[in-house]
PDB file of C-alpha atoms and ligand atoms in Angstrom:
ATOM      1  CA  MET A  13     -34.629 108.961 167.576  1.00 84.00           C
ATOM      2  CA  THR A  14     -36.443 105.757 167.727  1.00 92.00           C
ATOM      3  CA  SER A  15     -37.807 105.117 171.672  1.00 95.00           C
ATOM      4  CA  THR A  16     -38.751 101.501 172.877  1.00 97.00           C
ATOM      5  CA  LEU A  17     -41.451 101.223 175.453  1.00 98.00           C
ATOM      6  CA  ILE A  18     -41.887  98.115 177.819  1.00 98.00           C
ATOM      7  CA  PHE A  19     -44.857  96.948 178.783  1.00 98.00           C
ATOM      8  CA  GLY A  20     -44.252  94.450 181.692  1.00 97.00           C
ATOM      9  CA  GLY A  21     -46.946  92.122 183.388  1.00 95.00           C
ATOM     10  CA  THR A  22     -48.541  88.959 184.380  1.00 95.00           C
ATOM     11  CA  PHE A  23     -51.038  89.518 181.728  1.00 97.00           C
ATOM     12  CA  ASP A  24     -53.655  86.501 183.519  1.00 97.00           C
ATOM     13  CA  PRO A  25     -54.828  86.935 180.933  1.00 98.00           C
ATOM     14  CA  VAL A  26     -54.030  89.856 178.487  1.00 98.00           C
ATOM     15  CA  HIS A  27     -56.900  92.355 178.399  1.00 98.00           C
ATOM     16  CA  TYR A  28     -58.192  95.438 176.378  1.00 97.00           C
ATOM     17  CA  GLY A  29     -56.988  97.293 179.420  1.00 96.00           C
ATOM     18  CA  HIS A  30     -53.403  96.727 178.508  1.00 97.00           C
ATOM     19  CA  ILE A  31     -53.731  96.382 174.886  1.00 97.00           C
ATOM     20  CA  ARG A  32     -55.866  99.959 174.252  1.00 96.00           C
ATOM     21  CA  SER A  33     -53.268 101.528 176.930  1.00 96.00           C
ATOM     22  CA  ALA A  34     -50.471 100.218 174.709  1.00 97.00           C
ATOM     23  CA  ARG A  35     -52.082 101.467 171.239  1.00 96.00           C
ATOM     24  CA  LEU A  36     -52.773 105.163 173.144  1.00 95.00           C
ATOM     25  CA  LEU A  37     -49.601 105.119 174.510  1.00 96.00           C
ATOM     26  CA  LEU A  38     -47.673 105.034 170.843  1.00 96.00           C
ATOM     27  CA  ASP A  39     -49.568 107.954 170.001  1.00 93.00           C
ATOM     28  CA  PHE A  40     -47.814 110.177 171.831  1.00 91.00           C
ATOM     29  CA  PHE A  41     -44.663 108.951 170.405  1.00 91.00           C
ATOM     30  CA  GLU A  42     -43.250 110.273 166.815  1.00 87.00           C
ATOM     31  CA  GLU A  43     -41.136 107.041 166.321  1.00 92.00           C
ATOM     32  CA  ALA A  44     -41.257 103.952 168.745  1.00 95.00           C
ATOM     33  CA  ARG A  45     -42.097 100.152 169.089  1.00 96.00           C
ATOM     34  CA  LEU A  46     -43.847  98.994 172.109  1.00 98.00           C
ATOM     35  CA  VAL A  47     -42.759  95.812 173.769  1.00 98.00           C
ATOM     36  CA  MET A  48     -45.196  93.628 175.756  1.00 98.00           C
ATOM     37  CA  ILE A  49     -42.933  91.141 178.142  1.00 98.00           C
ATOM     38  CA  PRO A  50     -44.943  88.223 180.385  1.00 97.00           C
ATOM     39  CA  CYS A  51     -43.299  87.501 183.500  1.00 94.00           C
ATOM     40  CA  GLN A  52     -42.488  83.643 184.370  1.00 90.00           C
ATOM     41  CA  VAL A  53     -42.162  84.239 187.951  1.00 84.00           C
ATOM     42  CA  PRO A  54     -43.663  87.301 189.260  1.00 77.00           C
ATOM     43  CA  PRO A  55     -41.823  88.559 192.439  1.00 83.00           C
ATOM     44  CA  HIS A  56     -44.687  90.459 194.221  1.00 78.00           C
ATOM     45  CA  ARG A  57     -47.864  89.335 193.646  1.00 79.00           C
ATOM     46  CA  PRO A  58     -49.438  85.824 193.608  1.00 81.00           C
ATOM     47  CA  GLN A  59     -48.428  83.365 191.612  1.00 86.00           C
ATOM     48  CA  PRO A  60     -50.546  83.793 188.045  1.00 89.00           C
ATOM     49  CA  ALA A  61     -53.476  81.150 187.284  1.00 89.00           C
ATOM     50  CA  VAL A  62     -52.302  79.570 183.948  1.00 94.00           C
ATOM     51  CA  ASN A  63     -48.624  78.970 182.881  1.00 94.00           C
ATOM     52  CA  ALA A  64     -46.085  81.788 181.253  1.00 94.00           C
ATOM     53  CA  TRP A  65     -46.514  79.622 177.701  1.00 95.00           C
ATOM     54  CA  HIS A  66     -50.165  80.349 178.052  1.00 97.00           C
ATOM     55  CA  ARG A  67     -50.138  83.560 178.642  1.00 97.00           C
ATOM     56  CA  ALA A  68     -47.145  84.252 176.228  1.00 97.00           C
ATOM     57  CA  ASN A  69     -49.130  82.721 173.787  1.00 98.00           C
ATOM     58  CA  MET A  70     -52.440  84.862 174.220  1.00 98.00           C
ATOM     59  CA  LEU A  71     -50.195  88.466 174.455  1.00 98.00           C
ATOM     60  CA  ASN A  72     -48.842  87.191 170.722  1.00 98.00           C
ATOM     61  CA  LEU A  73     -52.933  86.691 169.448  1.00 98.00           C
ATOM     62  CA  ALA A  74     -53.786  90.034 170.804  1.00 98.00           C
ATOM     63  CA  VAL A  75     -50.804  92.047 169.295  1.00 97.00           C
ATOM     64  CA  SER A  76     -50.700  89.916 166.238  1.00 96.00           C
ATOM     65  CA  GLU A  77     -52.228  92.981 164.286  1.00 93.00           C
ATOM     66  CA  ASP A  78     -50.333  95.856 165.812  1.00 94.00           C
ATOM     67  CA  GLN A  79     -47.186  96.496 163.424  1.00 93.00           C
ATOM     68  CA  MET A  80     -45.903  98.056 166.302  1.00 94.00           C
ATOM     69  CA  ILE A  81     -46.481  95.892 169.145  1.00 97.00           C
ATOM     70  CA  CYS A  82     -44.606  92.938 169.682  1.00 97.00           C
ATOM     71  CA  VAL A  83     -44.067  90.226 172.273  1.00 98.00           C
ATOM     72  CA  ASP A  84     -40.666  89.602 173.773  1.00 98.00           C
ATOM     73  CA  ASP A  85     -40.563  86.167 176.180  1.00 96.00           C
ATOM     74  CA  CYS A  86     -36.973  86.874 177.825  1.00 96.00           C
ATOM     75  CA  GLU A  87     -38.351  86.747 181.042  1.00 95.00           C
ATOM     76  CA  LEU A  88     -39.621  82.968 180.195  1.00 94.00           C
ATOM     77  CA  HIS A  89     -35.935  81.883 179.534  1.00 92.00           C
ATOM     78  CA  ARG A  90     -34.757  83.211 182.813  1.00 91.00           C
ATOM     79  CA  GLU A  91     -34.738  81.317 186.042  1.00 88.00           C
ATOM     80  CA  GLY A  92     -35.571  82.009 188.755  1.00 88.00           C
ATOM     81  CA  LYS A  93     -38.274  85.590 189.931  1.00 89.00           C
ATOM     82  CA  SER A  94     -38.268  87.896 186.839  1.00 91.00           C
ATOM     83  CA  PHE A  95     -37.161  90.767 188.061  1.00 95.00           C
ATOM     84  CA  THR A  96     -37.947  93.984 185.967  1.00 97.00           C
ATOM     85  CA  PHE A  97     -34.789  95.284 186.558  1.00 98.00           C
ATOM     86  CA  ASP A  98     -33.004  92.302 184.837  1.00 97.00           C
ATOM     87  CA  THR A  99     -34.950  93.229 181.987  1.00 97.00           C
ATOM     88  CA  LEU A 100     -34.400  96.668 181.717  1.00 98.00           C
ATOM     89  CA  LYS A 101     -30.574  95.967 182.570  1.00 98.00           C
ATOM     90  CA  LEU A 102     -30.775  93.559 179.071  1.00 97.00           C
ATOM     91  CA  TYR A 103     -32.506  96.280 177.297  1.00 98.00           C
ATOM     92  CA  ARG A 104     -30.252  99.029 177.690  1.00 98.00           C
ATOM     93  CA  ALA A 105     -27.572  96.625 176.944  1.00 98.00           C
ATOM     94  CA  ARG A 106     -29.344  96.239 173.448  1.00 97.00           C
ATOM     95  CA  PHE A 107     -30.323  99.798 172.662  1.00 97.00           C
ATOM     96  CA  PRO A 108     -27.848 101.777 174.611  1.00 97.00           C
ATOM     97  CA  ASP A 109     -28.446 105.180 173.340  1.00 96.00           C
ATOM     98  CA  GLU A 110     -31.850 105.176 172.642  1.00 96.00           C
ATOM     99  CA  PRO A 111     -34.868 106.529 174.825  1.00 97.00           C
ATOM    100  CA  LEU A 112     -36.371 103.362 177.095  1.00 98.00           C
ATOM    101  CA  PHE A 113     -39.661 103.782 178.950  1.00 98.00           C
ATOM    102  CA  PHE A 114     -41.226 101.050 181.328  1.00 98.00           C
ATOM    103  CA  VAL A 115     -44.784 101.637 181.170  1.00 98.00           C
ATOM    104  CA  LEU A 116     -46.549 100.500 184.432  1.00 97.00           C
ATOM    105  CA  GLY A 117     -50.301 100.873 185.917  1.00 94.00           C
ATOM    106  CA  TYR A 118     -50.793 103.306 189.150  1.00 93.00           C
ATOM    107  CA  ASP A 119     -51.519  99.846 191.033  1.00 92.00           C
ATOM    108  CA  SER A 120     -48.153  98.541 189.959  1.00 94.00           C
ATOM    109  CA  TRP A 121     -46.321 101.950 190.800  1.00 95.00           C
ATOM    110  CA  VAL A 122     -47.594 102.400 194.252  1.00 93.00           C
ATOM    111  CA  THR A 123     -45.864  99.019 195.084  1.00 93.00           C
ATOM    112  CA  LEU A 124     -42.252  99.784 193.486  1.00 96.00           C
ATOM    113  CA  THR A 125     -40.836 100.431 197.032  1.00 96.00           C
ATOM    114  CA  THR A 126     -41.150  96.599 197.199  1.00 95.00           C
ATOM    115  CA  TRP A 127     -39.658  96.172 193.672  1.00 96.00           C
ATOM    116  CA  TYR A 128     -35.569  94.283 193.402  1.00 96.00           C
ATOM    117  CA  ARG A 129     -33.756  97.219 193.232  1.00 98.00           C
ATOM    118  CA  TRP A 130     -35.826  99.773 192.693  1.00 98.00           C
ATOM    119  CA  GLN A 131     -34.309 103.160 193.167  1.00 97.00           C
ATOM    120  CA  GLU A 132     -31.957 101.840 190.370  1.00 98.00           C
ATOM    121  CA  LEU A 133     -34.782 101.073 187.339  1.00 98.00           C
ATOM    122  CA  THR A 134     -34.528 104.700 186.685  1.00 98.00           C
ATOM    123  CA  ASP A 135     -30.733 104.214 186.049  1.00 98.00           C
ATOM    124  CA  LEU A 136     -31.521 102.440 183.000  1.00 98.00           C
ATOM    125  CA  ALA A 137     -35.196 103.761 181.763  1.00 98.00           C
ATOM    126  CA  HIS A 138     -38.016 106.280 182.361  1.00 98.00           C
ATOM    127  CA  LEU A 139     -40.695 105.049 184.115  1.00 98.00           C
ATOM    128  CA  ILE A 140     -44.152 105.713 182.823  1.00 98.00           C
ATOM    129  CA  VAL A 141     -47.133 105.464 185.140  1.00 96.00           C
ATOM    130  CA  LEU A 142     -50.380 104.984 183.572  1.00 95.00           C
ATOM    131  CA  THR A 143     -53.497 106.144 185.670  1.00 89.00           C
ATOM    132  CA  ARG A 144     -56.122 103.595 186.192  1.00 84.00           C
ATOM    133  CA  PRO A 145     -59.477 103.578 187.301  1.00 78.00           C
ATOM    134  CA  GLY A 146     -60.177 101.792 190.798  1.00 71.00           C
ATOM    135  CA  GLY A 147     -59.947 102.564 194.320  1.00 60.00           C
ATOM    136  CA  ARG A 148     -57.442 105.328 195.410  1.00 71.00           C
ATOM    137  CA  ILE A 149     -54.346 103.756 196.534  1.00 79.00           C
ATOM    138  CA  VAL A 150     -51.756 106.564 198.335  1.00 82.00           C
ATOM    139  CA  GLU A 151     -48.366 106.097 197.652  1.00 87.00           C
ATOM    140  CA  ARG A 152     -46.015 105.879 200.410  1.00 90.00           C
ATOM    141  CA  GLU A 153     -43.936 108.732 201.613  1.00 93.00           C
ATOM    142  CA  GLU A 154     -41.171 107.074 200.267  1.00 96.00           C
ATOM    143  CA  LEU A 155     -42.238 106.694 197.031  1.00 96.00           C
ATOM    144  CA  ARG A 156     -43.314 109.930 197.017  1.00 94.00           C
ATOM    145  CA  LEU A 157     -40.095 111.833 198.092  1.00 95.00           C
ATOM    146  CA  TRP A 158     -37.892 110.002 195.539  1.00 97.00           C
ATOM    147  CA  SER A 159     -39.765 110.724 192.328  1.00 95.00           C
ATOM    148  CA  VAL A 160     -40.120 114.408 193.323  1.00 93.00           C
ATOM    149  CA  GLY A 161     -36.995 115.237 191.204  1.00 92.00           C
ATOM    150  CA  LYS A 162     -37.829 112.718 188.520  1.00 96.00           C
ATOM    151  CA  VAL A 163     -41.549 113.961 187.621  1.00 96.00           C
ATOM    152  CA  VAL A 164     -41.654 115.967 183.868  1.00 96.00           C
ATOM    153  CA  ASP A 165     -43.865 115.828 180.969  1.00 95.00           C
ATOM    154  CA  LEU A 166     -43.299 113.980 178.414  1.00 93.00           C
ATOM    155  CA  ASP A 167     -42.636 116.816 175.855  1.00 92.00           C
ATOM    156  CA  ALA A 168     -39.631 117.891 178.598  1.00 92.00           C
ATOM    157  CA  ILE A 169     -38.042 114.717 178.096  1.00 93.00           C
ATOM    158  CA  SER A 170     -34.436 115.499 177.134  1.00 91.00           C
ATOM    159  CA  CYS A 171     -32.400 112.243 178.201  1.00 96.00           C
ATOM    160  CA  ASN A 172     -32.616 108.395 177.817  1.00 97.00           C
ATOM    161  CA  SER A 173     -33.886 107.411 181.242  1.00 98.00           C
ATOM    162  CA  GLY A 174     -34.254 109.109 185.108  1.00 98.00           C
ATOM    163  CA  ASN A 175     -37.333 110.519 184.310  1.00 98.00           C
ATOM    164  CA  VAL A 176     -41.060 109.711 186.119  1.00 98.00           C
ATOM    165  CA  ILE A 177     -43.656 110.523 183.353  1.00 97.00           C
ATOM    166  CA  ARG A 178     -47.231 110.300 184.639  1.00 95.00           C
ATOM    167  CA  LEU A 179     -49.788 109.571 181.999  1.00 94.00           C
ATOM    168  CA  SER A 180     -53.943 109.989 182.223  1.00 90.00           C
ATOM    169  CA  LEU A 181     -54.871 108.174 179.092  1.00 88.00           C
ATOM    170  CA  GLU A 182     -58.539 107.093 178.292  1.00 88.00           C
ATOM    171  CA  GLN A 183     -59.195 104.645 181.613  1.00 86.00           C
ATOM    172  CA  PHE A 184     -60.154 101.267 180.898  1.00 90.00           C
ATOM    173  CA  ASP A 185     -61.824  99.292 183.998  1.00 91.00           C
ATOM    174  CA  ILE A 186     -60.814  96.014 182.717  1.00 94.00           C
ATOM    175  CA  SER A 187     -58.914  93.872 185.215  1.00 95.00           C
ATOM    176  CA  ALA A 188     -57.450  90.160 184.751  1.00 96.00           C
ATOM    177  CA  THR A 189     -58.975  89.377 188.223  1.00 95.00           C
ATOM    178  CA  ARG A 190     -62.242  90.416 186.790  1.00 95.00           C
ATOM    179  CA  VAL A 191     -61.804  88.240 183.389  1.00 97.00           C
ATOM    180  CA  ARG A 192     -60.495  85.573 185.621  1.00 96.00           C
ATOM    181  CA  GLU A 193     -63.692  85.190 187.949  1.00 95.00           C
ATOM    182  CA  ALA A 194     -65.983  85.773 185.126  1.00 95.00           C
ATOM    183  CA  LEU A 195     -64.466  82.537 183.383  1.00 95.00           C
ATOM    184  CA  VAL A 196     -65.036  80.433 186.195  1.00 92.00           C
ATOM    185  CA  GLY A 197     -68.378  81.821 186.451  1.00 91.00           C
ATOM    186  CA  ARG A 198     -68.912  80.593 182.932  1.00 91.00           C
ATOM    187  CA  GLN A 199     -69.895  84.384 181.978  1.00 93.00           C
ATOM    188  CA  ASP A 200     -68.744  86.142 178.968  1.00 94.00           C
ATOM    189  CA  ILE A 201     -65.924  88.057 178.437  1.00 96.00           C
ATOM    190  CA  ALA A 202     -66.164  89.390 175.035  1.00 96.00           C
ATOM    191  CA  GLU A 203     -66.294  92.550 176.071  1.00 96.00           C
ATOM    192  CA  TRP A 204     -62.750  92.687 178.116  1.00 97.00           C
ATOM    193  CA  VAL A 205     -60.762  90.187 175.563  1.00 97.00           C
ATOM    194  CA  PRO A 206     -60.067  89.981 171.988  1.00 97.00           C
ATOM    195  CA  VAL A 207     -61.394  87.380 169.973  1.00 97.00           C
ATOM    196  CA  PRO A 208     -58.439  85.074 169.481  1.00 97.00           C
ATOM    197  CA  VAL A 209     -57.309  85.475 172.989  1.00 98.00           C
ATOM    198  CA  MET A 210     -60.998  84.373 173.843  1.00 97.00           C
ATOM    199  CA  ASN A 211     -60.739  81.506 171.128  1.00 97.00           C
ATOM    200  CA  TYR A 212     -57.693  80.115 173.019  1.00 98.00           C
ATOM    201  CA  ILE A 213     -58.629  80.422 176.481  1.00 97.00           C
ATOM    202  CA  ALA A 214     -62.008  78.050 175.254  1.00 95.00           C
ATOM    203  CA  GLU A 215     -59.885  75.396 173.494  1.00 96.00           C
ATOM    204  CA  ASN A 216     -57.263  75.006 175.934  1.00 96.00           C
ATOM    205  CA  ASN A 217     -60.094  74.970 178.631  1.00 94.00           C
ATOM    206  CA  LEU A 218     -58.068  77.743 180.984  1.00 95.00           C
ATOM    207  CA  TYR A 219     -59.214  79.729 184.138  1.00 94.00           C
ATOM    208  CA  ARG A 220     -62.531  76.886 184.269  1.00 86.00           C
ATOM    209  CA  ASP A 221     -61.573  75.407 187.773  1.00 79.00           C
ATOM    210  CA  ILE A 222     -59.643  77.869 188.980  1.00 75.00           C
ATOM    211  CA  HIS A 223     -59.567  79.085 192.646  1.00 72.00           C
ATOM    212  CA  VAL A 224     -60.663  82.906 192.511  1.00 69.00           C
ATOM    213  CA  SER A 225     -59.514  84.557 195.980  1.00 59.00           C
ATOM    214  CA  THR A 226     -62.299  86.867 197.072  1.00 48.00           C
TER     215      THR A 226
HETATM  216  P1  ATP B  13     -54.698  91.392 187.693  1.00 67.10           P
HETATM  217  O1  ATP B  13     -56.230  91.947 187.815  1.00 67.10           O
HETATM  218  O2  ATP B  13     -54.403  89.974 187.956  1.00 67.10           O
HETATM  219  O3  ATP B  13     -53.613  91.971 189.302  1.00 67.10           O
HETATM  220  P2  ATP B  13     -54.230  93.159 185.826  1.00 67.10           P
HETATM  221  O4  ATP B  13     -55.467  93.470 185.391  1.00 67.10           O
HETATM  222  O5  ATP B  13     -53.444  94.387 186.629  1.00 67.10           O
HETATM  223  O6  ATP B  13     -54.205  92.090 186.667  1.00 67.10           O
HETATM  224  P3  ATP B  13     -51.398  92.902 185.145  1.00 67.10           P
HETATM  225  O7  ATP B  13     -51.029  91.726 183.920  1.00 67.10           O
HETATM  226  O8  ATP B  13     -51.132  92.933 186.733  1.00 67.10           O
HETATM  227  O9  ATP B  13     -52.950  93.193 184.990  1.00 67.10           O
HETATM  228  O10 ATP B  13     -50.798  94.374 184.520  1.00 67.10           O
HETATM  229  C1  ATP B  13     -49.678  94.579 184.043  1.00 67.10           C
HETATM  230  C2  ATP B  13     -49.212  96.087 184.040  1.00 67.10           C
HETATM  231  O11 ATP B  13     -50.800  96.856 183.210  1.00 67.10           O
HETATM  232  C3  ATP B  13     -49.549  96.604 185.367  1.00 67.10           C
HETATM  233  O12 ATP B  13     -48.719  97.731 185.423  1.00 67.10           O
HETATM  234  C4  ATP B  13     -50.746  96.884 185.524  1.00 67.10           C
HETATM  235  O13 ATP B  13     -50.868  98.554 186.220  1.00 67.10           O
HETATM  236  C5  ATP B  13     -51.265  97.629 183.616  1.00 67.10           C
HETATM  237  N1  ATP B  13     -52.451  97.844 183.829  1.00 67.10           N
HETATM  238  C6  ATP B  13     -53.329  96.636 183.872  1.00 67.10           C
HETATM  239  N2  ATP B  13     -54.623  96.404 183.744  1.00 67.10           N
HETATM  240  C7  ATP B  13     -54.738  98.283 183.133  1.00 67.10           C
HETATM  241  C8  ATP B  13     -55.775  98.837 182.923  1.00 67.10           C
HETATM  242  N3  ATP B  13     -56.873  98.899 182.758  1.00 67.10           N
HETATM  243  N4  ATP B  13     -55.283 100.403 182.476  1.00 67.10           N
HETATM  244  C9  ATP B  13     -54.044 100.738 182.783  1.00 67.10           C
HETATM  245  N5  ATP B  13     -52.961  99.764 183.096  1.00 67.10           N
HETATM  246  C10 ATP B  13     -53.308  98.648 183.106  1.00 67.10           C
END
């Protein structure tokens, strides 16, 4: 059966940490599509430095050669905050009988208890939590207790939603924050961002004069 993996984020801008993680993730599935979904208005973090359509355009450029990865701009057409709950509801309605997986990095996972209707997310999909390089952030007790009975290995999945899978893929020590800082400092970003995205940033003069918080 085909699985759908949903990788949501701000993607401000998309970088190899996102793209390579997405590609590696697909290797774990016999049959799967992966959808990257840029948010319009992120509810849990400072607002993005560039508008949602630029971020979606960069995502499209980054995955244009990946047959199994596509970009869905559904959150860009929704008014108000971009809640993952609403997106998963949409995908559950679209694929009522298929396994759905929402992908997030560990840094996002530890904030889950602040997300809109967070305890219901696993009614709609499984969650895949990717380890991510960086400082050790500790899970809140509330999250740890909630997830205790849900954490399983990927090969133990037997239903279409309900579980939490922790995956340790190859780690890419890249963040969009670092890319933005480099752009403000007029540094080279070729190591972190695909060439078409780099060109798009240059052609549209993105991130040159933004304020980077320290
Ligand atoms: P920022 O530095 O602006 O916070 P970011 O690099 O974390 O951005 P996001 O668009 O916020 O990028 O991330 C979208 C999702 O991808 C999140 O769940 C995040 O944890 C995950 N992610 C981002 N970078 C990586 C990485 N290098 N490896 C694994 N997961 C990542």
